């Protein structure tokens, strides 16, 4: 009964949808369903975020304010921090953070809080989907008992599934609707219901056997990326010792048309996912008596990169008879990756903190990040003028934002440490550019 009703509501785009968590993941997802005509509510516990979204201020690089304002004005998207909306929802999708504790163990308190809020207001006949990246087993071991404890029966009056979000904020080539969705429900009916829902907004949906497969698929994607970045970073350390430019070697290897995928070195790993998610798997495996060795080695290499960047910079200054203490260092980019303003876990912040600790006078420029705080000291982004470039003892490129004029930087700055190979191919006097 509730199954047929839900199918009708989804097919006719009249199912009332609530997306819990309106961050980088939840906001674009909610908006995509709203654009498809579903009545959508974004539910977020952060009152400031709710107020900003209501006014049409988007924090997502994938959503223009004008689009958000239009959806709010037309009543297709509303946002609230009132959890009673869950009572009226046919579909609830959970997109809350899954960070690590200081011990590098998973912190699933946000998922638990959201799931408890859903369970407390459960009525038969709902689709509930978890999208937050998490350890294998979360959906079946945590969410299912919470919901079944409220009288729900999976596959009959509750359709529970895991479907990982794979969005890449700021990526214009692959937007939400272009990225295939993987869906694993706790029963076949749950998988089919969740898949039907996503087919309304995404071209390709892959149904897998159960939530654990879907949870693991996401983790494997991010472990793959983390380990390959670590390999590229270690390769850069080796190339440095051999006096070879890493980028040239990787690009040469990448001409092989099969069996190779290029990854490039950088100042470390950042963002909410790549450096964090592997530990969700490592933790679960440890409970199962297995140490995830690749994950630990990769993390060790990636975590060593900020210190390596500082060493590169110190050596480069040293060759010019300058010491780091008292040197003027201009950092270009503090976001964890190109084209976004996200500084969560950004290795650039660690590089800058280490430089300051060693007595350097640090300033930074980032068109996406107007200000940062380094150990409680506030810094404001500066303009990248010829004056700023020429006045620095060293310019260090930490994020390869497309807005920077790399040719000009190489021309004007006396010394450049390029951790992103952003200056690759630009002619420079000998010793001017030091690259990873
Ligand atoms: N950012 C990415 O690129 C990305 C990509 C794929 C997957 N993910 C995963 O998606 C999940 C969400 O990440 P994000 O980047 O959107 O996080 P975020 O921090 O940008 O947003 C999370 C939002 O959830 C809200 N929130 C927290 N607890 C809540 C609760 N109990 N009830 C209501 N709202 C609550 C917060 O206020 C915040 O606005 C994480 O598991 C992350 O690993 C992120």
Short mmCIF file of C-alpha atoms and ligand atoms in Angstrom, two decimals:
data_model
loop_
_atom_site.label_atom_id
_atom_site.label_comp_id
_atom_site.label_asym_id
_atom_site.label_seq_id
_atom_site.Cartn_x
_atom_site.Cartn_y
_atom_site.Cartn_z
CA UNK A 1 0.00 0.00 0.00
CA UNK A 2 2.57 2.56 1.12
CA UNK A 3 4.89 1.25 -1.62
CA UNK A 4 2.44 1.98 -4.46
CA UNK A 5 1.63 5.39 -2.95
CA UNK A 6 5.32 6.33 -2.74
CA UNK A 7 5.97 5.15 -6.31
CA UNK A 8 3.13 7.40 -7.52
CA UNK A 9 4.38 10.37 -5.49
CA UNK A 10 7.91 9.96 -6.85
CA UNK A 11 6.84 9.44 -10.47
CA UNK A 12 4.57 12.50 -10.35
CA UNK A 13 7.28 14.56 -8.59
CA UNK A 14 4.85 15.38 -5.81
CA UNK A 15 6.67 13.50 -3.02
CA UNK A 16 7.60 15.97 -0.25
CA UNK A 17 11.33 15.82 0.12
CA UNK A 18 13.50 16.94 3.03
CA UNK A 19 17.27 17.08 2.77
CA UNK A 20 18.94 17.20 6.21
CA UNK A 21 22.16 19.23 6.08
CA UNK A 22 22.40 22.12 3.61
CA UNK A 23 26.15 22.13 3.11
CA UNK A 24 28.29 21.50 0.05
CA UNK A 25 26.41 18.24 -0.60
CA UNK A 26 22.87 18.77 0.69
CA UNK A 27 22.20 22.18 -0.88
CA UNK A 28 22.94 21.25 -4.53
CA UNK A 29 21.03 17.98 -4.06
CA UNK A 30 17.97 19.74 -2.64
CA UNK A 31 18.10 22.28 -5.46
CA UNK A 32 18.34 19.57 -8.13
CA UNK A 33 15.15 17.93 -6.82
CA UNK A 34 13.46 21.34 -6.57
CA UNK A 35 14.38 22.08 -10.19
CA UNK A 36 12.78 18.76 -11.16
CA UNK A 37 9.54 20.04 -9.59
CA UNK A 38 9.54 18.27 -6.22
CA UNK A 39 8.47 20.33 -3.19
CA UNK A 40 11.76 20.42 -1.28
CA UNK A 41 12.73 21.55 2.21
CA UNK A 42 16.33 22.00 3.24
CA UNK A 43 16.65 21.27 6.96
CA UNK A 44 19.73 22.54 8.77
CA UNK A 45 20.51 22.97 12.45
CA UNK A 46 22.66 26.04 11.73
CA UNK A 47 20.29 29.01 12.06
CA UNK A 48 22.79 31.37 10.39
CA UNK A 49 23.04 29.13 7.34
CA UNK A 50 19.24 28.86 7.16
CA UNK A 51 18.84 32.65 7.35
CA UNK A 52 21.45 33.19 4.60
CA UNK A 53 19.87 30.60 2.29
CA UNK A 54 16.43 32.14 2.83
CA UNK A 55 17.84 35.43 1.59
CA UNK A 56 19.22 33.62 -1.45
CA UNK A 57 22.89 33.64 -0.41
CA UNK A 58 24.38 30.46 -1.82
CA UNK A 59 27.58 29.11 -0.25
CA UNK A 60 27.97 26.51 -3.00
CA UNK A 61 30.22 27.15 -6.02
CA UNK A 62 27.67 25.12 -8.01
CA UNK A 63 24.69 27.36 -7.28
CA UNK A 64 24.28 31.02 -8.26
CA UNK A 65 22.41 33.31 -5.85
CA UNK A 66 19.97 34.20 -8.64
CA UNK A 67 18.97 30.56 -9.12
CA UNK A 68 18.48 30.09 -5.39
CA UNK A 69 16.42 33.30 -5.12
CA UNK A 70 14.18 32.08 -7.97
CA UNK A 71 13.55 28.70 -6.34
CA UNK A 72 12.79 30.28 -2.95
CA UNK A 73 10.49 32.90 -4.55
CA UNK A 74 8.57 30.23 -6.50
CA UNK A 75 8.09 28.18 -3.32
CA UNK A 76 9.92 25.19 -4.83
CA UNK A 77 12.67 25.27 -2.22
CA UNK A 78 12.29 26.30 1.40
CA UNK A 79 14.79 26.06 4.19
CA UNK A 80 14.25 25.68 7.90
CA UNK A 81 15.75 24.54 11.17
CA UNK A 82 12.36 23.31 12.40
CA UNK A 83 12.59 19.53 12.59
CA UNK A 84 8.79 19.10 12.62
CA UNK A 85 8.99 19.23 8.81
CA UNK A 86 10.15 15.61 9.04
CA UNK A 87 6.63 14.58 10.10
CA UNK A 88 5.28 15.77 6.74
CA UNK A 89 8.08 14.40 4.54
CA UNK A 90 7.70 11.41 2.22
CA UNK A 91 11.41 11.28 1.47
CA UNK A 92 14.28 12.20 3.81
CA UNK A 93 17.88 12.36 2.62
CA UNK A 94 20.63 12.78 5.21
CA UNK A 95 23.70 14.82 4.14
CA UNK A 96 25.36 15.79 7.43
CA UNK A 97 29.12 15.92 8.11
CA UNK A 98 31.18 12.84 8.96
CA UNK A 99 34.46 14.20 10.35
CA UNK A 100 37.16 12.44 12.33
CA UNK A 101 37.86 12.76 16.03
CA UNK A 102 41.35 13.87 17.10
CA UNK A 103 42.16 10.17 17.50
CA UNK A 104 41.29 9.72 13.76
CA UNK A 105 38.30 7.58 14.70
CA UNK A 106 34.99 8.31 12.93
CA UNK A 107 32.74 10.94 14.47
CA UNK A 108 29.27 9.90 13.44
CA UNK A 109 27.51 12.02 16.06
CA UNK A 110 25.98 14.20 13.29
CA UNK A 111 24.58 11.16 11.48
CA UNK A 112 23.24 9.79 14.78
CA UNK A 113 21.58 13.11 15.67
CA UNK A 114 19.95 13.37 12.24
CA UNK A 115 18.82 9.73 12.26
CA UNK A 116 17.38 10.11 15.77
CA UNK A 117 15.43 13.16 14.64
CA UNK A 118 14.03 11.15 11.71
CA UNK A 119 13.25 8.09 13.84
CA UNK A 120 11.49 10.17 16.51
CA UNK A 121 9.07 11.46 13.83
CA UNK A 122 8.75 8.30 11.81
CA UNK A 123 5.42 7.45 10.26
CA UNK A 124 4.94 4.42 7.98
CA UNK A 125 5.48 5.00 4.27
CA UNK A 126 8.75 6.90 4.01
CA UNK A 127 11.90 6.71 1.95
CA UNK A 128 15.02 7.40 4.04
CA UNK A 129 18.42 7.65 2.42
CA UNK A 130 21.83 8.29 3.94
CA UNK A 131 24.32 10.08 1.67
CA UNK A 132 27.02 11.07 4.18
CA UNK A 133 30.25 9.16 3.61
CA UNK A 134 30.60 6.64 6.42
CA UNK A 135 32.03 3.29 7.49
CA UNK A 136 30.63 0.07 6.01
CA UNK A 137 27.66 -1.13 8.01
CA UNK A 138 26.36 2.25 9.23
CA UNK A 139 23.01 2.02 7.44
CA UNK A 140 22.18 -1.52 8.50
CA UNK A 141 23.82 -1.55 11.94
CA UNK A 142 22.77 1.92 13.17
CA UNK A 143 19.94 3.41 11.13
CA UNK A 144 17.87 0.29 10.54
CA UNK A 145 17.50 -0.67 14.25
CA UNK A 146 16.69 2.94 15.19
CA UNK A 147 13.88 3.03 12.64
CA UNK A 148 12.61 -0.51 13.12
CA UNK A 149 12.50 0.24 16.87
CA UNK A 150 9.75 2.75 15.97
CA UNK A 151 7.61 0.09 14.34
CA UNK A 152 8.97 0.44 10.80
CA UNK A 153 9.43 -2.63 8.60
CA UNK A 154 12.07 -2.28 5.90
CA UNK A 155 10.78 -3.02 2.41
CA UNK A 156 7.15 -2.70 3.58
CA UNK A 157 6.54 0.69 5.16
CA UNK A 158 10.13 1.95 5.30
CA UNK A 159 12.43 2.22 2.29
CA UNK A 160 15.94 2.64 3.66
CA UNK A 161 19.05 2.91 1.48
CA UNK A 162 22.57 4.28 1.29
CA UNK A 163 23.59 6.28 -1.75
CA UNK A 164 26.96 8.05 -1.62
CA UNK A 165 27.26 11.62 -2.80
CA UNK A 166 30.05 11.96 -5.36
CA UNK A 167 29.74 15.66 -6.11
CA UNK A 168 32.93 17.59 -6.81
CA UNK A 169 32.14 21.19 -5.80
CA UNK A 170 33.21 23.66 -8.47
CA UNK A 171 33.60 21.01 -11.19
CA UNK A 172 31.80 22.40 -14.24
CA UNK A 173 32.46 19.34 -16.43
CA UNK A 174 30.67 16.92 -14.10
CA UNK A 175 27.67 18.33 -12.30
CA UNK A 176 25.36 16.42 -9.97
CA UNK A 177 23.09 15.17 -12.76
CA UNK A 178 26.06 13.94 -14.84
CA UNK A 179 27.51 11.74 -12.10
CA UNK A 180 26.04 8.21 -11.89
CA UNK A 181 24.41 7.37 -8.57
CA UNK A 182 25.13 4.12 -6.71
CA UNK A 183 22.21 2.89 -4.59
CA UNK A 184 22.08 0.03 -2.09
CA UNK A 185 18.91 -0.59 -0.06
CA UNK A 186 18.43 -2.89 2.92
CA UNK A 187 15.93 -4.91 0.81
CA UNK A 188 15.38 -5.15 -2.94
CA UNK A 189 12.24 -3.02 -2.62
CA UNK A 190 14.27 -0.38 -0.73
CA UNK A 191 16.94 -0.33 -3.47
CA UNK A 192 14.33 -0.03 -6.21
CA UNK A 193 12.49 2.78 -4.43
CA UNK A 194 15.65 4.83 -3.83
CA UNK A 195 16.84 4.17 -7.40
CA UNK A 196 13.48 5.33 -8.78
CA UNK A 197 13.85 8.54 -6.80
CA UNK A 198 17.34 9.33 -8.11
CA UNK A 199 16.35 8.46 -11.69
CA UNK A 200 14.16 11.58 -11.57
CA UNK A 201 17.27 13.78 -11.42
CA UNK A 202 20.27 11.70 -12.54
CA UNK A 203 20.77 9.99 -15.91
CA UNK A 204 22.46 6.83 -14.63
CA UNK A 205 21.67 4.92 -11.43
CA UNK A 206 23.44 1.70 -10.46
CA UNK A 207 21.62 -0.61 -8.07
CA UNK A 208 23.93 -2.70 -5.84
CA UNK A 209 23.18 -5.64 -3.54
CA UNK A 210 23.00 -3.84 -0.19
CA UNK A 211 23.97 -0.62 1.64
CA UNK A 212 27.38 -1.98 2.65
CA UNK A 213 28.42 -2.33 -1.00
CA UNK A 214 27.37 1.27 -1.65
CA UNK A 215 29.17 2.49 1.51
CA UNK A 216 32.32 0.62 0.49
CA UNK A 217 32.17 1.85 -3.13
CA UNK A 218 32.43 5.44 -1.92
CA UNK A 219 35.27 4.59 0.44
CA UNK A 220 37.16 2.71 -2.26
CA UNK A 221 36.87 5.73 -4.61
CA UNK A 222 38.41 8.00 -2.01
CA UNK A 223 41.04 5.53 -0.80
CA UNK A 224 42.05 5.10 -4.46
CA UNK A 225 42.49 8.84 -4.81
CA UNK A 226 44.28 9.24 -1.49
CA UNK A 227 46.75 6.41 -2.18
CA UNK A 228 47.47 7.61 -5.72
CA UNK A 229 48.08 11.16 -4.54
CA UNK A 230 50.45 9.74 -1.91
CA UNK A 231 52.26 7.81 -4.64
CA UNK A 232 52.62 10.99 -6.71
CA UNK A 233 53.87 12.83 -3.61
CA UNK A 234 56.43 10.17 -2.82
CA UNK A 235 57.44 10.11 -6.47
CA UNK A 236 58.03 13.88 -6.24
CA UNK A 237 60.31 13.34 -3.23
CA UNK A 238 62.29 10.81 -5.28
CA UNK A 239 62.43 13.01 -8.40
CA UNK A 240 63.64 15.90 -6.20
CA UNK A 241 66.59 13.82 -5.04
CA UNK A 242 67.39 12.91 -8.64
CA UNK A 243 67.12 16.50 -9.86
CA UNK A 244 64.28 15.67 -12.27
CA UNK A 245 61.04 17.62 -12.66
CA UNK A 246 58.22 15.31 -11.52
CA UNK A 247 55.62 16.81 -13.83
CA UNK A 248 57.63 15.96 -16.92
CA UNK A 249 57.94 12.32 -15.85
CA UNK A 250 54.24 11.94 -15.00
CA UNK A 251 53.13 13.60 -18.24
CA UNK A 252 55.45 11.32 -20.20
CA UNK A 253 54.04 8.24 -18.44
CA UNK A 254 50.50 9.49 -19.07
CA UNK A 255 50.97 9.23 -22.84
CA UNK A 256 50.45 5.48 -22.40
CA UNK A 257 46.87 5.10 -23.62
CA UNK A 258 45.90 2.30 -21.22
CA UNK A 259 46.63 1.10 -17.69
CA UNK A 260 47.78 4.47 -16.34
CA UNK A 261 45.99 7.34 -14.67
CA UNK A 262 47.97 10.50 -13.89
CA UNK A 263 47.93 11.93 -10.35
CA UNK A 264 50.09 14.91 -9.42
CA UNK A 265 51.96 15.88 -6.26
CA UNK A 266 50.95 18.79 -4.06
CA UNK A 267 51.48 20.34 -0.62
CA UNK A 268 49.38 17.66 1.09
CA UNK A 269 45.78 16.56 1.23
CA UNK A 270 42.76 18.63 2.15
CA UNK A 271 39.01 18.96 1.99
CA UNK A 272 36.29 17.12 3.79
CA UNK A 273 36.75 13.78 2.01
CA UNK A 274 40.00 12.46 0.60
CA UNK A 275 42.13 12.72 3.73
CA UNK A 276 39.33 11.69 6.09
CA UNK A 277 37.19 8.98 4.52
CA UNK A 278 39.93 6.31 4.37
CA UNK A 279 40.05 6.35 8.17
CA UNK A 280 36.39 5.34 8.31
CA UNK A 281 37.39 2.14 6.55
CA UNK A 282 40.62 1.68 8.54
CA UNK A 283 38.67 2.01 11.80
CA UNK A 284 36.08 -0.57 10.77
CA UNK A 285 38.79 -2.96 9.60
CA UNK A 286 40.65 -2.61 12.91
CA UNK A 287 37.45 -3.72 14.67
CA UNK A 288 37.64 -6.73 12.37
CA UNK A 289 41.26 -7.45 13.33
CA UNK A 290 42.81 -6.08 10.14
CA UNK A 291 45.20 -3.14 9.70
CA UNK A 292 44.60 -1.24 6.44
CA UNK A 293 48.28 -0.78 5.58
CA UNK A 294 48.00 1.22 2.35
CA UNK A 295 45.77 3.75 4.08
CA UNK A 296 48.31 4.34 6.85
CA UNK A 297 51.36 4.57 4.58
CA UNK A 298 49.54 6.95 2.21
CA UNK A 299 48.49 9.15 5.11
CA UNK A 300 52.02 9.25 6.49
CA UNK A 301 53.38 10.45 3.11
CA UNK A 302 50.58 12.97 2.52
CA UNK A 303 50.90 14.37 6.05
CA UNK A 304 54.64 14.87 5.56
CA UNK A 305 54.19 17.15 2.55
CA UNK A 306 53.64 20.53 4.31
CA UNK A 307 56.94 20.06 6.17
CA UNK A 308 58.60 19.13 2.87
CA UNK A 309 57.31 22.34 1.26
CA UNK A 310 58.81 24.37 4.11
CA UNK A 311 62.10 22.53 3.63
CA UNK A 312 62.07 23.28 -0.12
CA UNK A 313 61.46 26.92 0.63
CA UNK A 314 64.16 27.09 3.33
CA UNK A 315 66.71 25.49 0.98
CA UNK A 316 65.76 27.80 -1.88
CA UNK A 317 66.24 30.88 0.34
CA UNK A 318 69.45 29.42 1.71
CA UNK A 319 70.91 29.14 -1.77
CA UNK A 320 70.35 32.90 -2.02
CA UNK A 321 72.04 33.46 1.35
CA UNK A 322 68.74 34.28 3.00
CA UNK A 323 67.26 32.61 6.01
CA UNK A 324 63.60 31.84 6.55
CA UNK A 325 63.49 33.79 9.80
CA UNK A 326 62.46 37.32 8.82
CA UNK A 327 61.90 36.44 5.14
CA UNK A 328 58.79 37.86 3.44
CA UNK A 329 56.75 34.96 2.07
CA UNK A 330 53.71 35.51 -0.14
CA UNK A 331 51.51 32.41 -0.41
CA UNK A 332 49.24 32.10 -3.44
CA UNK A 333 46.10 30.12 -2.62
CA UNK A 334 44.97 28.75 0.72
CA UNK A 335 41.90 26.73 -0.41
CA UNK A 336 42.46 22.99 -0.42
CA UNK A 337 42.00 22.85 -4.19
CA UNK A 338 41.76 24.95 -7.32
CA UNK A 339 38.73 27.10 -8.02
CA UNK A 340 36.98 26.83 -4.62
CA UNK A 341 37.02 28.73 -1.34
CA UNK A 342 36.93 25.65 0.91
CA UNK A 343 39.79 25.71 3.44
CA UNK A 344 38.72 22.65 5.46
CA UNK A 345 41.82 20.57 6.25
CA UNK A 346 43.73 22.63 3.68
CA UNK A 347 47.45 21.76 3.78
CA UNK A 348 48.17 25.39 2.84
CA UNK A 349 47.18 26.43 6.36
CA UNK A 350 49.71 24.03 7.84
CA UNK A 351 52.44 25.30 5.51
CA UNK A 352 51.68 28.90 6.55
CA UNK A 353 51.58 28.02 10.25
CA UNK A 354 54.95 26.26 9.99
CA UNK A 355 56.45 29.24 8.13
CA UNK A 356 55.20 31.65 10.79
CA UNK A 357 56.50 29.41 13.56
CA UNK A 358 59.93 29.62 11.96
CA UNK A 359 59.82 33.41 11.99
CA UNK A 360 58.79 34.17 8.38
CA UNK A 361 56.60 37.21 7.67
CA UNK A 362 53.68 35.54 5.93
CA UNK A 363 50.98 37.07 3.74
CA UNK A 364 48.61 35.35 1.32
CA UNK A 365 46.38 35.95 -1.68
CA UNK A 366 43.33 33.88 -2.52
CA UNK A 367 40.49 35.26 -4.65
CA UNK A 368 38.05 32.85 -2.94
CA UNK A 369 39.15 33.23 0.69
CA UNK A 370 39.02 36.82 2.01
CA UNK A 371 40.48 36.03 5.43
CA UNK A 372 41.96 33.20 7.48
CA UNK A 373 43.04 32.64 11.05
CA UNK A 374 46.40 31.03 11.80
CA UNK A 375 46.55 29.90 15.42
CA UNK A 376 44.19 32.73 16.33
CA UNK A 377 46.03 35.38 14.26
CA UNK A 378 43.80 36.89 11.56
CA UNK A 379 45.20 37.46 8.07
CA UNK A 380 43.48 39.18 5.16
CA UNK A 381 43.99 38.21 1.54
CA UNK A 382 46.12 40.71 -0.43
CA UNK A 383 45.94 41.60 -4.12
CA UNK A 384 48.53 39.92 -6.34
CA UNK A 385 50.18 43.09 -7.64
CA UNK A 386 53.63 43.44 -9.17
CA UNK A 387 54.58 45.32 -5.99
CA UNK A 388 53.54 42.42 -3.73
CA UNK A 389 55.30 39.89 -5.96
CA UNK A 390 58.52 41.87 -6.18
CA UNK A 391 58.59 42.66 -2.45
CA UNK A 392 58.41 39.00 -1.41
CA UNK A 393 61.61 37.07 -0.79
CA UNK A 394 59.72 34.02 -2.00
CA UNK A 395 56.30 33.38 -3.52
CA UNK A 396 54.90 29.93 -2.75
CA UNK A 397 52.09 28.59 -4.92
CA UNK A 398 49.90 26.41 -2.69
CA UNK A 399 46.66 26.35 -4.69
CA UNK A 400 46.65 26.63 -8.49
CA UNK A 401 43.62 28.90 -8.82
CA UNK A 402 42.89 29.76 -12.46
CA UNK A 403 42.73 33.48 -11.57
CA UNK A 404 46.48 33.78 -10.94
CA UNK A 405 48.67 35.04 -13.81
CA UNK A 406 51.47 32.49 -13.54
CA UNK A 407 53.53 33.99 -16.36
CA UNK A 408 53.57 37.35 -14.57
CA UNK A 409 54.34 35.68 -11.24
CA UNK A 410 57.40 33.96 -12.72
CA UNK A 411 58.51 37.21 -14.38
CA UNK A 412 58.20 39.46 -11.34
CA UNK A 413 58.76 37.35 -8.20
CA UNK A 414 62.45 36.89 -7.29
CA UNK A 415 61.88 33.26 -6.22
CA UNK A 416 58.92 30.90 -6.68
CA UNK A 417 58.26 27.59 -4.95
CA UNK A 418 55.58 25.90 -7.01
CA UNK A 419 53.87 23.03 -5.17
CA UNK A 420 51.21 22.56 -7.88
CA UNK A 421 53.27 22.67 -11.05
CA UNK A 422 51.19 25.66 -12.08
CA UNK A 423 54.20 27.27 -13.76
CA UNK A 424 54.97 24.19 -15.85
CA UNK A 425 55.98 25.24 -19.39
CA UNK A 426 56.60 28.89 -18.49
CA UNK A 427 60.18 29.95 -19.27
CA UNK A 428 62.07 31.15 -16.18
CA UNK A 429 65.67 32.14 -15.40
CA UNK A 430 67.71 29.30 -13.85
CA UNK A 431 66.95 28.81 -10.15
CA UNK A 432 63.90 31.14 -10.18
CA UNK A 433 61.28 28.37 -9.88
CA UNK A 434 61.55 25.41 -7.54
CA UNK A 435 58.82 22.84 -8.23
CA UNK A 436 57.64 19.71 -6.46
N1 LIG B 1 32.03 18.35 0.27
C1 LIG B 1 32.19 17.43 -0.64
O1 LIG B 1 32.78 17.67 -1.69
C2 LIG B 1 31.61 16.03 -0.46
C3 LIG B 1 31.52 15.19 -1.58
C4 LIG B 1 30.98 13.93 -1.43
C5 LIG B 1 30.55 13.51 -0.16
N2 LIG B 1 30.66 14.33 0.92
C6 LIG B 1 30.15 13.87 2.21
O2 LIG B 1 28.86 14.45 2.41
C7 LIG B 1 28.62 14.68 3.79
C8 LIG B 1 28.29 16.15 4.02
O3 LIG B 1 29.41 16.93 3.64
P1 LIG B 1 29.29 18.49 3.35
O4 LIG B 1 30.58 18.84 2.67
O5 LIG B 1 28.01 18.82 2.69
O6 LIG B 1 29.27 19.07 4.85
P2 LIG B 1 28.98 20.61 5.28
O7 LIG B 1 29.69 20.80 6.55
O8 LIG B 1 29.24 21.51 4.12
O9 LIG B 1 27.42 20.64 5.53
C9 LIG B 1 26.78 19.89 6.49
C10 LIG B 1 25.57 20.65 7.00
O10 LIG B 1 24.86 19.79 7.89
C11 LIG B 1 24.35 20.59 8.96
N3 LIG B 1 24.06 19.69 10.08
C12 LIG B 1 24.92 19.03 10.88
N4 LIG B 1 24.26 18.24 11.75
C13 LIG B 1 22.95 18.41 11.50
C14 LIG B 1 21.77 17.88 12.05
N5 LIG B 1 21.79 16.96 13.01
N6 LIG B 1 20.57 18.30 11.57
C15 LIG B 1 20.51 19.22 10.57
N7 LIG B 1 21.61 19.75 9.99
C16 LIG B 1 22.81 19.35 10.44
C17 LIG B 1 25.44 21.60 9.22
O11 LIG B 1 24.93 22.74 9.89
C18 LIG B 1 25.91 21.91 7.79
O12 LIG B 1 25.21 23.01 7.23
C19 LIG B 1 29.89 14.22 4.50
O13 LIG B 1 29.72 12.89 4.90
C20 LIG B 1 30.95 14.29 3.41
O14 LIG B 1 32.02 13.39 3.65
C21 LIG B 1 31.17 15.60 0.78
#
